[in-house]
């Protein structure tokens, strides 16, 4: 602030207002009296020269300030000024004192008069250094403001434009001066202008700068949305008074586009990474389709749907994507597809009210076709992506119909849709949609192949195991099978229940070493061999011996089977594929309740007698099937009524986490645990189904490590009333005696309808025993689900059915037996042979009477 001294007339020169030019140029003043000495000294002069008024008042200013070599000229100028001349010039000056600083001042001297009329002078002094600084600052300001490549605005305190640079005018039109007095509402939309106004007001009030304020707008005459980054800061006067807000704007549209593309690329990479992790975790077609939509919605689109060919879902062997003959068939569109998945971020009410478009039309599970001329049908036909624009009045902006192609085969169609207001699909989105659909298509095709192979494996497994609940005379049977390979549900463990002559039953449990389909195939071969050998009615040890020979030949061409066996014995198993298996084969006779066991390297059976602890039967283990060279032993055990017999595989009791003995102990305890307390009047015995479930639930089977087979039988022997057993001497009258005994037994059983047939067939078998057999004859009738008649003798010659010639007088007895019975056969015993036949009970499926042609065919 400059201060003007009081003149001779008494007028006081007031200080200039804050922020005036004098604050910048630092104007000082003093006066010279008639005597050429300083008589008035302003405070600004004291600040500028560093000398107080009492130190300079009354002194010669030339002597005080002017250097010695310029004092003569200085005195001359003072004299001229006091003579009434004005003068302006640059005057070097020196501050008083030793080593005083030197400077250069611009001095304006104006003559004046005192009250007495004497001449004096008023001096205005400006420090030239301040003027040069102002000049430099103005030049720099003009260079920045006028030559800046960025838009520059200066807003006043009323937030109107005080000044704009040429760069700003180039963008928004007109000359720079034309923008004076405008507001931000003249350049931006209302929402953006309000944001800018609020920022300007905040900067003006608080003095806090705003950096990188993002604004969006359109330049005059243009349609492209532009992005600007605005920096705002408050501008002050020299005294610190706010005079406005300066704004620097930079067009960052390209940067925004690049950032958006980079963000899109990152999003797409993240989606692909998520797709890799989430799609294909299940080998289920519908689940895989839902996994695709879980990734795509809402990360990629707002709505999406998946359609798969109906033939693919139903297991049709025809190639997916098969087309009909077109319009001639009446529908003129695609083959049948089923919508298997749909996802949306749009509410169902809005979707239904607006008719959003194709993806929402069919319901999930619906079978439909696309019209021949539709974009979806074209995408399926050509295996190329088709873009479908949204229709007016709908919520959808656009849709990408992407065919799902796996191994050059179209398996379905996925549609990605974006609602209005979302960013439209670009080329990068198109590529991402193709990639997502391709990944899902491969997984769906794998699921399709898995489903087909899985169904085939199940068919194979079911064909290798007994169908339904096996039934046997004198036994209550329950079984369980759990494959270790949950993916294919096939394994190498098996069990079987085989009906043998005389109401006997063969119980078999086996385990082929290995897992999966290969073990299942080997198991199927061994199971078939067991059933074939069982039909020969061999002893258990003989069955295992024959099965051992068969196992050593598996995996070898039939022509080289014998050579393989020789090589297997002499050089080891490396020359042929060796199938090793363990097996327990047991034959149960319900009449005697005796069970004969033979074991080929398998775990021993477990027997639980009523009221007793479970025990392991002492059956010699023998060698596994396929090893060869060792005979098998038999053990016969008499089983009490109501006892529980359990045959099982090692997957039930063996695990990596505990030893075999511990598993066997847990198995025995689970078998003997008491049943829950029965209701009043109930039975305390648990059903075998409950026992099986309890065992599997109690044991730590670690399911998935190995196959599990469990076969349980509760002993229910035939009662004495169901058995007729007689011994006959070896004499001709025994034939008549046998007929009488059979007739009487059938009448007692109220089976009168079978009397004639049984008498005839018994007569034939006893006659053959007398003619071709040896020793005492034994006749036995057994009644259970069917009627069985057995004739025993000590002869070793097996009967053989043959066709008698026209001239033969005999040889037709066995033909008659085969014609009138449901089944017949013979088997060896320890002391001879047994010939038997079987008849259905009258209340069951009775055997039809033979026709005349069948009877005449025997002659």
Short mmCIF file of N, CA and C in Angstrom, two decimals, residues 405-502:
data_model
loop_
_atom_site.label_atom_id
_atom_site.label_comp_id
_atom_site.label_asym_id
_atom_site.label_seq_id
_atom_site.Cartn_x
_atom_site.Cartn_y
_atom_site.Cartn_z
N UNK A 405 -20.15 -75.16 -31.22
CA UNK A 405 -19.49 -76.09 -32.14
C UNK A 405 -18.40 -76.84 -31.37
N UNK A 406 -18.47 -78.17 -31.44
CA UNK A 406 -17.46 -79.03 -30.82
C UNK A 406 -17.07 -80.09 -31.82
N UNK A 407 -15.77 -80.16 -32.11
CA UNK A 407 -15.25 -81.15 -33.05
C UNK A 407 -15.99 -81.07 -34.39
N UNK A 408 -16.13 -79.81 -34.88
CA UNK A 408 -16.77 -79.55 -36.17
C UNK A 408 -18.23 -79.98 -36.20
N UNK A 409 -18.87 -80.08 -35.07
CA UNK A 409 -20.27 -80.47 -34.99
C UNK A 409 -21.02 -79.46 -34.15
N UNK A 410 -22.15 -78.97 -34.67
CA UNK A 410 -22.98 -78.04 -33.92
C UNK A 410 -23.85 -78.84 -32.96
N UNK A 411 -23.73 -78.52 -31.67
CA UNK A 411 -24.50 -79.25 -30.66
C UNK A 411 -25.64 -78.41 -30.09
N UNK A 412 -25.64 -77.11 -30.38
CA UNK A 412 -26.70 -76.27 -29.85
C UNK A 412 -26.45 -74.81 -30.16
N UNK A 413 -27.21 -73.95 -29.49
CA UNK A 413 -27.13 -72.52 -29.72
C UNK A 413 -27.21 -71.79 -28.39
N UNK A 414 -26.32 -70.81 -28.22
CA UNK A 414 -26.37 -69.95 -27.03
C UNK A 414 -26.60 -68.52 -27.50
N UNK A 415 -27.50 -67.82 -26.82
CA UNK A 415 -27.82 -66.44 -27.17
C UNK A 415 -27.44 -65.53 -26.01
N UNK A 416 -26.63 -64.51 -26.34
CA UNK A 416 -26.24 -63.49 -25.38
C UNK A 416 -26.95 -62.19 -25.75
N UNK A 417 -27.64 -61.57 -24.80
CA UNK A 417 -28.39 -60.34 -25.08
C UNK A 417 -28.03 -59.27 -24.07
N UNK A 418 -28.01 -58.02 -24.57
CA UNK A 418 -27.80 -56.87 -23.70
C UNK A 418 -29.01 -55.96 -23.78
N UNK A 419 -29.42 -55.46 -22.62
CA UNK A 419 -30.58 -54.60 -22.55
C UNK A 419 -30.20 -53.19 -22.98
N UNK A 420 -31.23 -52.42 -23.32
CA UNK A 420 -31.00 -51.03 -23.71
C UNK A 420 -30.43 -50.26 -22.53
N UNK A 421 -29.43 -49.45 -22.82
CA UNK A 421 -28.70 -48.74 -21.78
C UNK A 421 -27.35 -49.35 -21.50
N UNK A 422 -27.17 -50.62 -21.87
CA UNK A 422 -25.87 -51.26 -21.72
C UNK A 422 -24.99 -50.96 -22.92
N UNK A 423 -23.71 -51.18 -22.77
CA UNK A 423 -22.78 -50.96 -23.86
C UNK A 423 -23.05 -51.96 -24.98
N UNK A 424 -23.12 -51.53 -26.23
CA UNK A 424 -23.41 -52.47 -27.32
C UNK A 424 -22.26 -53.46 -27.50
N UNK A 425 -22.58 -54.60 -28.12
CA UNK A 425 -21.56 -55.61 -28.41
C UNK A 425 -20.57 -55.07 -29.44
N UNK A 426 -19.27 -55.28 -29.17
CA UNK A 426 -18.22 -54.93 -30.12
C UNK A 426 -17.57 -56.17 -30.70
N UNK A 427 -16.55 -55.95 -31.51
CA UNK A 427 -15.86 -57.08 -32.11
C UNK A 427 -15.18 -57.94 -31.05
N UNK A 428 -14.62 -57.27 -30.04
CA UNK A 428 -13.98 -58.05 -28.98
C UNK A 428 -15.03 -58.89 -28.23
N UNK A 429 -16.22 -58.32 -28.02
CA UNK A 429 -17.30 -59.08 -27.37
C UNK A 429 -17.73 -60.25 -28.25
N UNK A 430 -17.76 -60.01 -29.53
CA UNK A 430 -18.14 -61.08 -30.46
C UNK A 430 -17.16 -62.25 -30.36
N UNK A 431 -15.86 -61.92 -30.33
CA UNK A 431 -14.85 -62.98 -30.21
C UNK A 431 -14.96 -63.70 -28.88
N UNK A 432 -15.26 -62.94 -27.81
CA UNK A 432 -15.41 -63.57 -26.50
C UNK A 432 -16.62 -64.49 -26.48
N UNK A 433 -17.72 -64.07 -27.10
CA UNK A 433 -18.92 -64.91 -27.14
C UNK A 433 -18.63 -66.23 -27.85
N UNK A 434 -17.88 -66.17 -28.94
CA UNK A 434 -17.52 -67.39 -29.67
C UNK A 434 -16.66 -68.29 -28.79
N UNK A 435 -15.72 -67.70 -28.06
CA UNK A 435 -14.84 -68.50 -27.21
C UNK A 435 -15.61 -69.16 -26.07
N UNK A 436 -16.51 -68.40 -25.43
CA UNK A 436 -17.31 -68.96 -24.35
C UNK A 436 -18.18 -70.11 -24.85
N UNK A 437 -18.82 -69.89 -26.01
CA UNK A 437 -19.68 -70.94 -26.56
C UNK A 437 -18.87 -72.17 -26.95
N UNK A 438 -17.67 -71.94 -27.50
CA UNK A 438 -16.83 -73.08 -27.91
C UNK A 438 -16.39 -73.89 -26.70
N UNK A 439 -16.00 -73.21 -25.62
CA UNK A 439 -15.58 -73.94 -24.43
C UNK A 439 -16.74 -74.75 -23.85
N UNK A 440 -17.90 -74.11 -23.77
CA UNK A 440 -19.05 -74.85 -23.25
C UNK A 440 -19.44 -75.98 -24.18
N UNK A 441 -19.30 -75.79 -25.50
CA UNK A 441 -19.66 -76.84 -26.45
C UNK A 441 -18.78 -78.07 -26.28
N UNK A 442 -17.49 -77.85 -26.08
CA UNK A 442 -16.59 -78.99 -25.87
C UNK A 442 -16.97 -79.73 -24.60
N UNK A 443 -17.27 -78.97 -23.54
CA UNK A 443 -17.67 -79.62 -22.29
C UNK A 443 -18.99 -80.36 -22.44
N UNK A 444 -19.93 -79.77 -23.18
CA UNK A 444 -21.22 -80.42 -23.40
C UNK A 444 -21.04 -81.67 -24.24
N UNK A 445 -20.18 -81.59 -25.26
CA UNK A 445 -19.94 -82.78 -26.07
C UNK A 445 -19.26 -83.87 -25.24
N UNK A 446 -18.34 -83.46 -24.38
CA UNK A 446 -17.73 -84.45 -23.48
C UNK A 446 -18.78 -85.07 -22.56
N UNK A 447 -19.70 -84.21 -22.07
CA UNK A 447 -20.77 -84.73 -21.22
C UNK A 447 -21.67 -85.67 -22.00
N UNK A 448 -21.91 -85.32 -23.27
CA UNK A 448 -22.73 -86.21 -24.11
C UNK A 448 -22.05 -87.56 -24.29
N UNK A 449 -20.75 -87.52 -24.59
CA UNK A 449 -20.02 -88.78 -24.76
C UNK A 449 -19.97 -89.55 -23.45
N UNK A 450 -19.79 -88.81 -22.34
CA UNK A 450 -19.77 -89.50 -21.06
C UNK A 450 -21.12 -90.14 -20.77
N UNK A 451 -22.21 -89.38 -21.05
CA UNK A 451 -23.54 -89.94 -20.79
C UNK A 451 -23.76 -91.20 -21.61
N UNK A 452 -23.33 -91.17 -22.87
CA UNK A 452 -23.51 -92.35 -23.71
C UNK A 452 -22.69 -93.53 -23.18
N UNK A 453 -21.42 -93.26 -22.86
CA UNK A 453 -20.58 -94.34 -22.34
C UNK A 453 -21.06 -94.80 -20.96
N UNK A 454 -21.55 -93.83 -20.19
CA UNK A 454 -22.04 -94.19 -18.87
C UNK A 454 -23.25 -95.10 -18.97
N UNK A 455 -24.16 -94.76 -19.89
CA UNK A 455 -25.33 -95.61 -20.06
C UNK A 455 -24.94 -96.99 -20.56
N UNK A 456 -23.97 -97.06 -21.45
CA UNK A 456 -23.51 -98.36 -21.92
C UNK A 456 -22.86 -99.15 -20.78
N UNK A 457 -22.07 -98.42 -19.97
CA UNK A 457 -21.44 -99.11 -18.84
C UNK A 457 -22.48 -99.63 -17.86
N UNK A 458 -23.53 -98.83 -17.64
CA UNK A 458 -24.58 -99.28 -16.73
C UNK A 458 -25.30 -100.50 -17.29
N UNK A 459 -25.54 -100.48 -18.59
CA UNK A 459 -26.18 -101.64 -19.22
C UNK A 459 -25.30 -102.86 -19.03
N UNK A 460 -23.99 -102.66 -19.24
CA UNK A 460 -23.05 -103.77 -19.05
C UNK A 460 -23.07 -104.24 -17.61
N UNK A 461 -23.00 -103.29 -16.67
CA UNK A 461 -22.95 -103.68 -15.26
C UNK A 461 -24.22 -104.40 -14.84
N UNK A 462 -25.37 -103.86 -15.27
CA UNK A 462 -26.63 -104.48 -14.89
C UNK A 462 -26.79 -105.86 -15.51
N UNK A 463 -26.22 -106.02 -16.70
CA UNK A 463 -26.32 -107.34 -17.33
C UNK A 463 -25.42 -108.36 -16.65
N UNK A 464 -24.41 -107.86 -15.91
CA UNK A 464 -23.47 -108.78 -15.26
C UNK A 464 -23.88 -109.13 -13.84
N UNK A 465 -24.83 -108.38 -13.27
CA UNK A 465 -25.27 -108.64 -11.91
C UNK A 465 -26.67 -109.25 -11.92
N UNK A 466 -27.02 -109.98 -10.88
CA UNK A 466 -28.36 -110.59 -10.85
C UNK A 466 -29.44 -109.52 -10.93
N UNK A 467 -30.45 -109.73 -11.77
CA UNK A 467 -31.52 -108.74 -11.89
C UNK A 467 -32.44 -108.77 -10.68
N UNK A 468 -32.86 -107.60 -10.22
CA UNK A 468 -33.81 -107.53 -9.13
C UNK A 468 -33.29 -108.12 -7.83
N UNK A 469 -34.20 -108.61 -7.01
CA UNK A 469 -33.86 -109.26 -5.74
C UNK A 469 -33.80 -110.76 -5.96
N UNK A 470 -32.62 -111.37 -5.84
CA UNK A 470 -32.51 -112.81 -6.07
C UNK A 470 -33.37 -113.60 -5.08
N UNK A 471 -33.91 -114.72 -5.55
CA UNK A 471 -34.69 -115.61 -4.70
C UNK A 471 -34.06 -116.99 -4.72
N UNK A 472 -34.18 -117.68 -3.60
CA UNK A 472 -33.63 -119.03 -3.50
C UNK A 472 -34.42 -119.81 -2.48
N UNK A 473 -34.50 -121.11 -2.70
CA UNK A 473 -35.23 -121.98 -1.78
C UNK A 473 -34.49 -122.06 -0.45
N UNK A 474 -35.21 -121.85 0.64
CA UNK A 474 -34.62 -121.95 1.96
C UNK A 474 -33.69 -120.81 2.33
N UNK A 475 -33.70 -119.72 1.59
CA UNK A 475 -32.84 -118.57 1.88
C UNK A 475 -33.61 -117.28 1.70
N UNK A 476 -33.36 -116.33 2.62
CA UNK A 476 -33.80 -114.95 2.45
C UNK A 476 -32.55 -114.16 2.08
N UNK A 477 -32.55 -113.52 0.92
CA UNK A 477 -31.32 -112.94 0.36
C UNK A 477 -31.45 -111.44 0.20
N UNK A 478 -30.38 -110.70 0.51
CA UNK A 478 -30.26 -109.26 0.23
C UNK A 478 -28.84 -109.00 -0.25
N UNK A 479 -28.69 -108.00 -1.09
CA UNK A 479 -27.36 -107.74 -1.67
C UNK A 479 -27.20 -106.25 -1.92
N UNK A 480 -25.95 -105.84 -1.99
CA UNK A 480 -25.59 -104.46 -2.32
C UNK A 480 -24.36 -104.46 -3.22
N UNK A 481 -24.34 -103.50 -4.16
CA UNK A 481 -23.15 -103.33 -5.01
C UNK A 481 -22.86 -101.84 -5.14
N UNK A 482 -21.64 -101.45 -4.80
CA UNK A 482 -21.21 -100.05 -4.90
C UNK A 482 -19.90 -100.01 -5.67
N UNK A 483 -19.91 -99.51 -6.91
CA UNK A 483 -18.67 -99.45 -7.68
C UNK A 483 -17.74 -98.39 -7.13
N UNK A 484 -16.46 -98.67 -7.13
CA UNK A 484 -15.49 -97.68 -6.68
C UNK A 484 -15.35 -96.53 -7.65
N UNK A 485 -15.57 -96.79 -8.94
CA UNK A 485 -15.46 -95.76 -9.96
C UNK A 485 -16.83 -95.11 -10.12
N UNK A 486 -17.04 -93.99 -9.43
CA UNK A 486 -18.35 -93.34 -9.49
C UNK A 486 -18.61 -92.68 -10.83
N UNK A 487 -17.56 -92.49 -11.63
CA UNK A 487 -17.75 -91.86 -12.95
C UNK A 487 -18.45 -92.82 -13.90
N UNK A 488 -17.99 -94.08 -13.95
CA UNK A 488 -18.58 -95.04 -14.87
C UNK A 488 -19.55 -95.99 -14.18
N UNK A 489 -19.48 -96.08 -12.84
CA UNK A 489 -20.33 -96.96 -12.05
C UNK A 489 -20.18 -98.42 -12.45
N UNK A 490 -19.01 -98.80 -12.89
CA UNK A 490 -18.72 -100.20 -13.17
C UNK A 490 -17.45 -100.57 -12.43
N UNK A 491 -17.34 -101.84 -12.11
CA UNK A 491 -16.17 -102.30 -11.39
C UNK A 491 -15.98 -103.79 -11.57
N UNK A 492 -15.00 -104.33 -10.85
CA UNK A 492 -14.64 -105.73 -11.01
C UNK A 492 -15.21 -106.65 -9.95
N UNK A 493 -15.92 -106.12 -8.96
CA UNK A 493 -16.55 -106.98 -7.95
C UNK A 493 -17.87 -107.53 -8.51
N UNK A 494 -18.21 -108.73 -8.08
CA UNK A 494 -19.50 -109.26 -8.49
C UNK A 494 -20.01 -110.24 -7.45
N UNK A 495 -21.30 -110.47 -7.50
CA UNK A 495 -21.95 -111.49 -6.69
C UNK A 495 -22.99 -112.17 -7.56
N UNK A 496 -23.38 -113.36 -7.18
CA UNK A 496 -24.36 -114.09 -7.98
C UNK A 496 -25.09 -115.08 -7.09
N UNK A 497 -26.32 -115.31 -7.45
CA UNK A 497 -27.16 -116.31 -6.79
C UNK A 497 -27.68 -117.23 -7.88
N UNK A 498 -27.25 -118.50 -7.86
CA UNK A 498 -27.54 -119.44 -8.95
C UNK A 498 -28.36 -120.59 -8.40
N UNK A 499 -29.52 -120.82 -9.01
CA UNK A 499 -30.35 -121.95 -8.60
C UNK A 499 -29.77 -123.23 -9.17
N UNK A 500 -29.62 -124.22 -8.32
CA UNK A 500 -29.12 -125.53 -8.72
C UNK A 500 -30.22 -126.57 -8.56
N UNK A 501 -30.06 -127.73 -9.19
CA UNK A 501 -31.06 -128.78 -9.03
C UNK A 501 -31.24 -129.17 -7.58
N UNK A 502 -32.43 -129.66 -7.25
CA UNK A 502 -32.72 -130.08 -5.89
C UNK A 502 -32.92 -128.91 -4.96
#
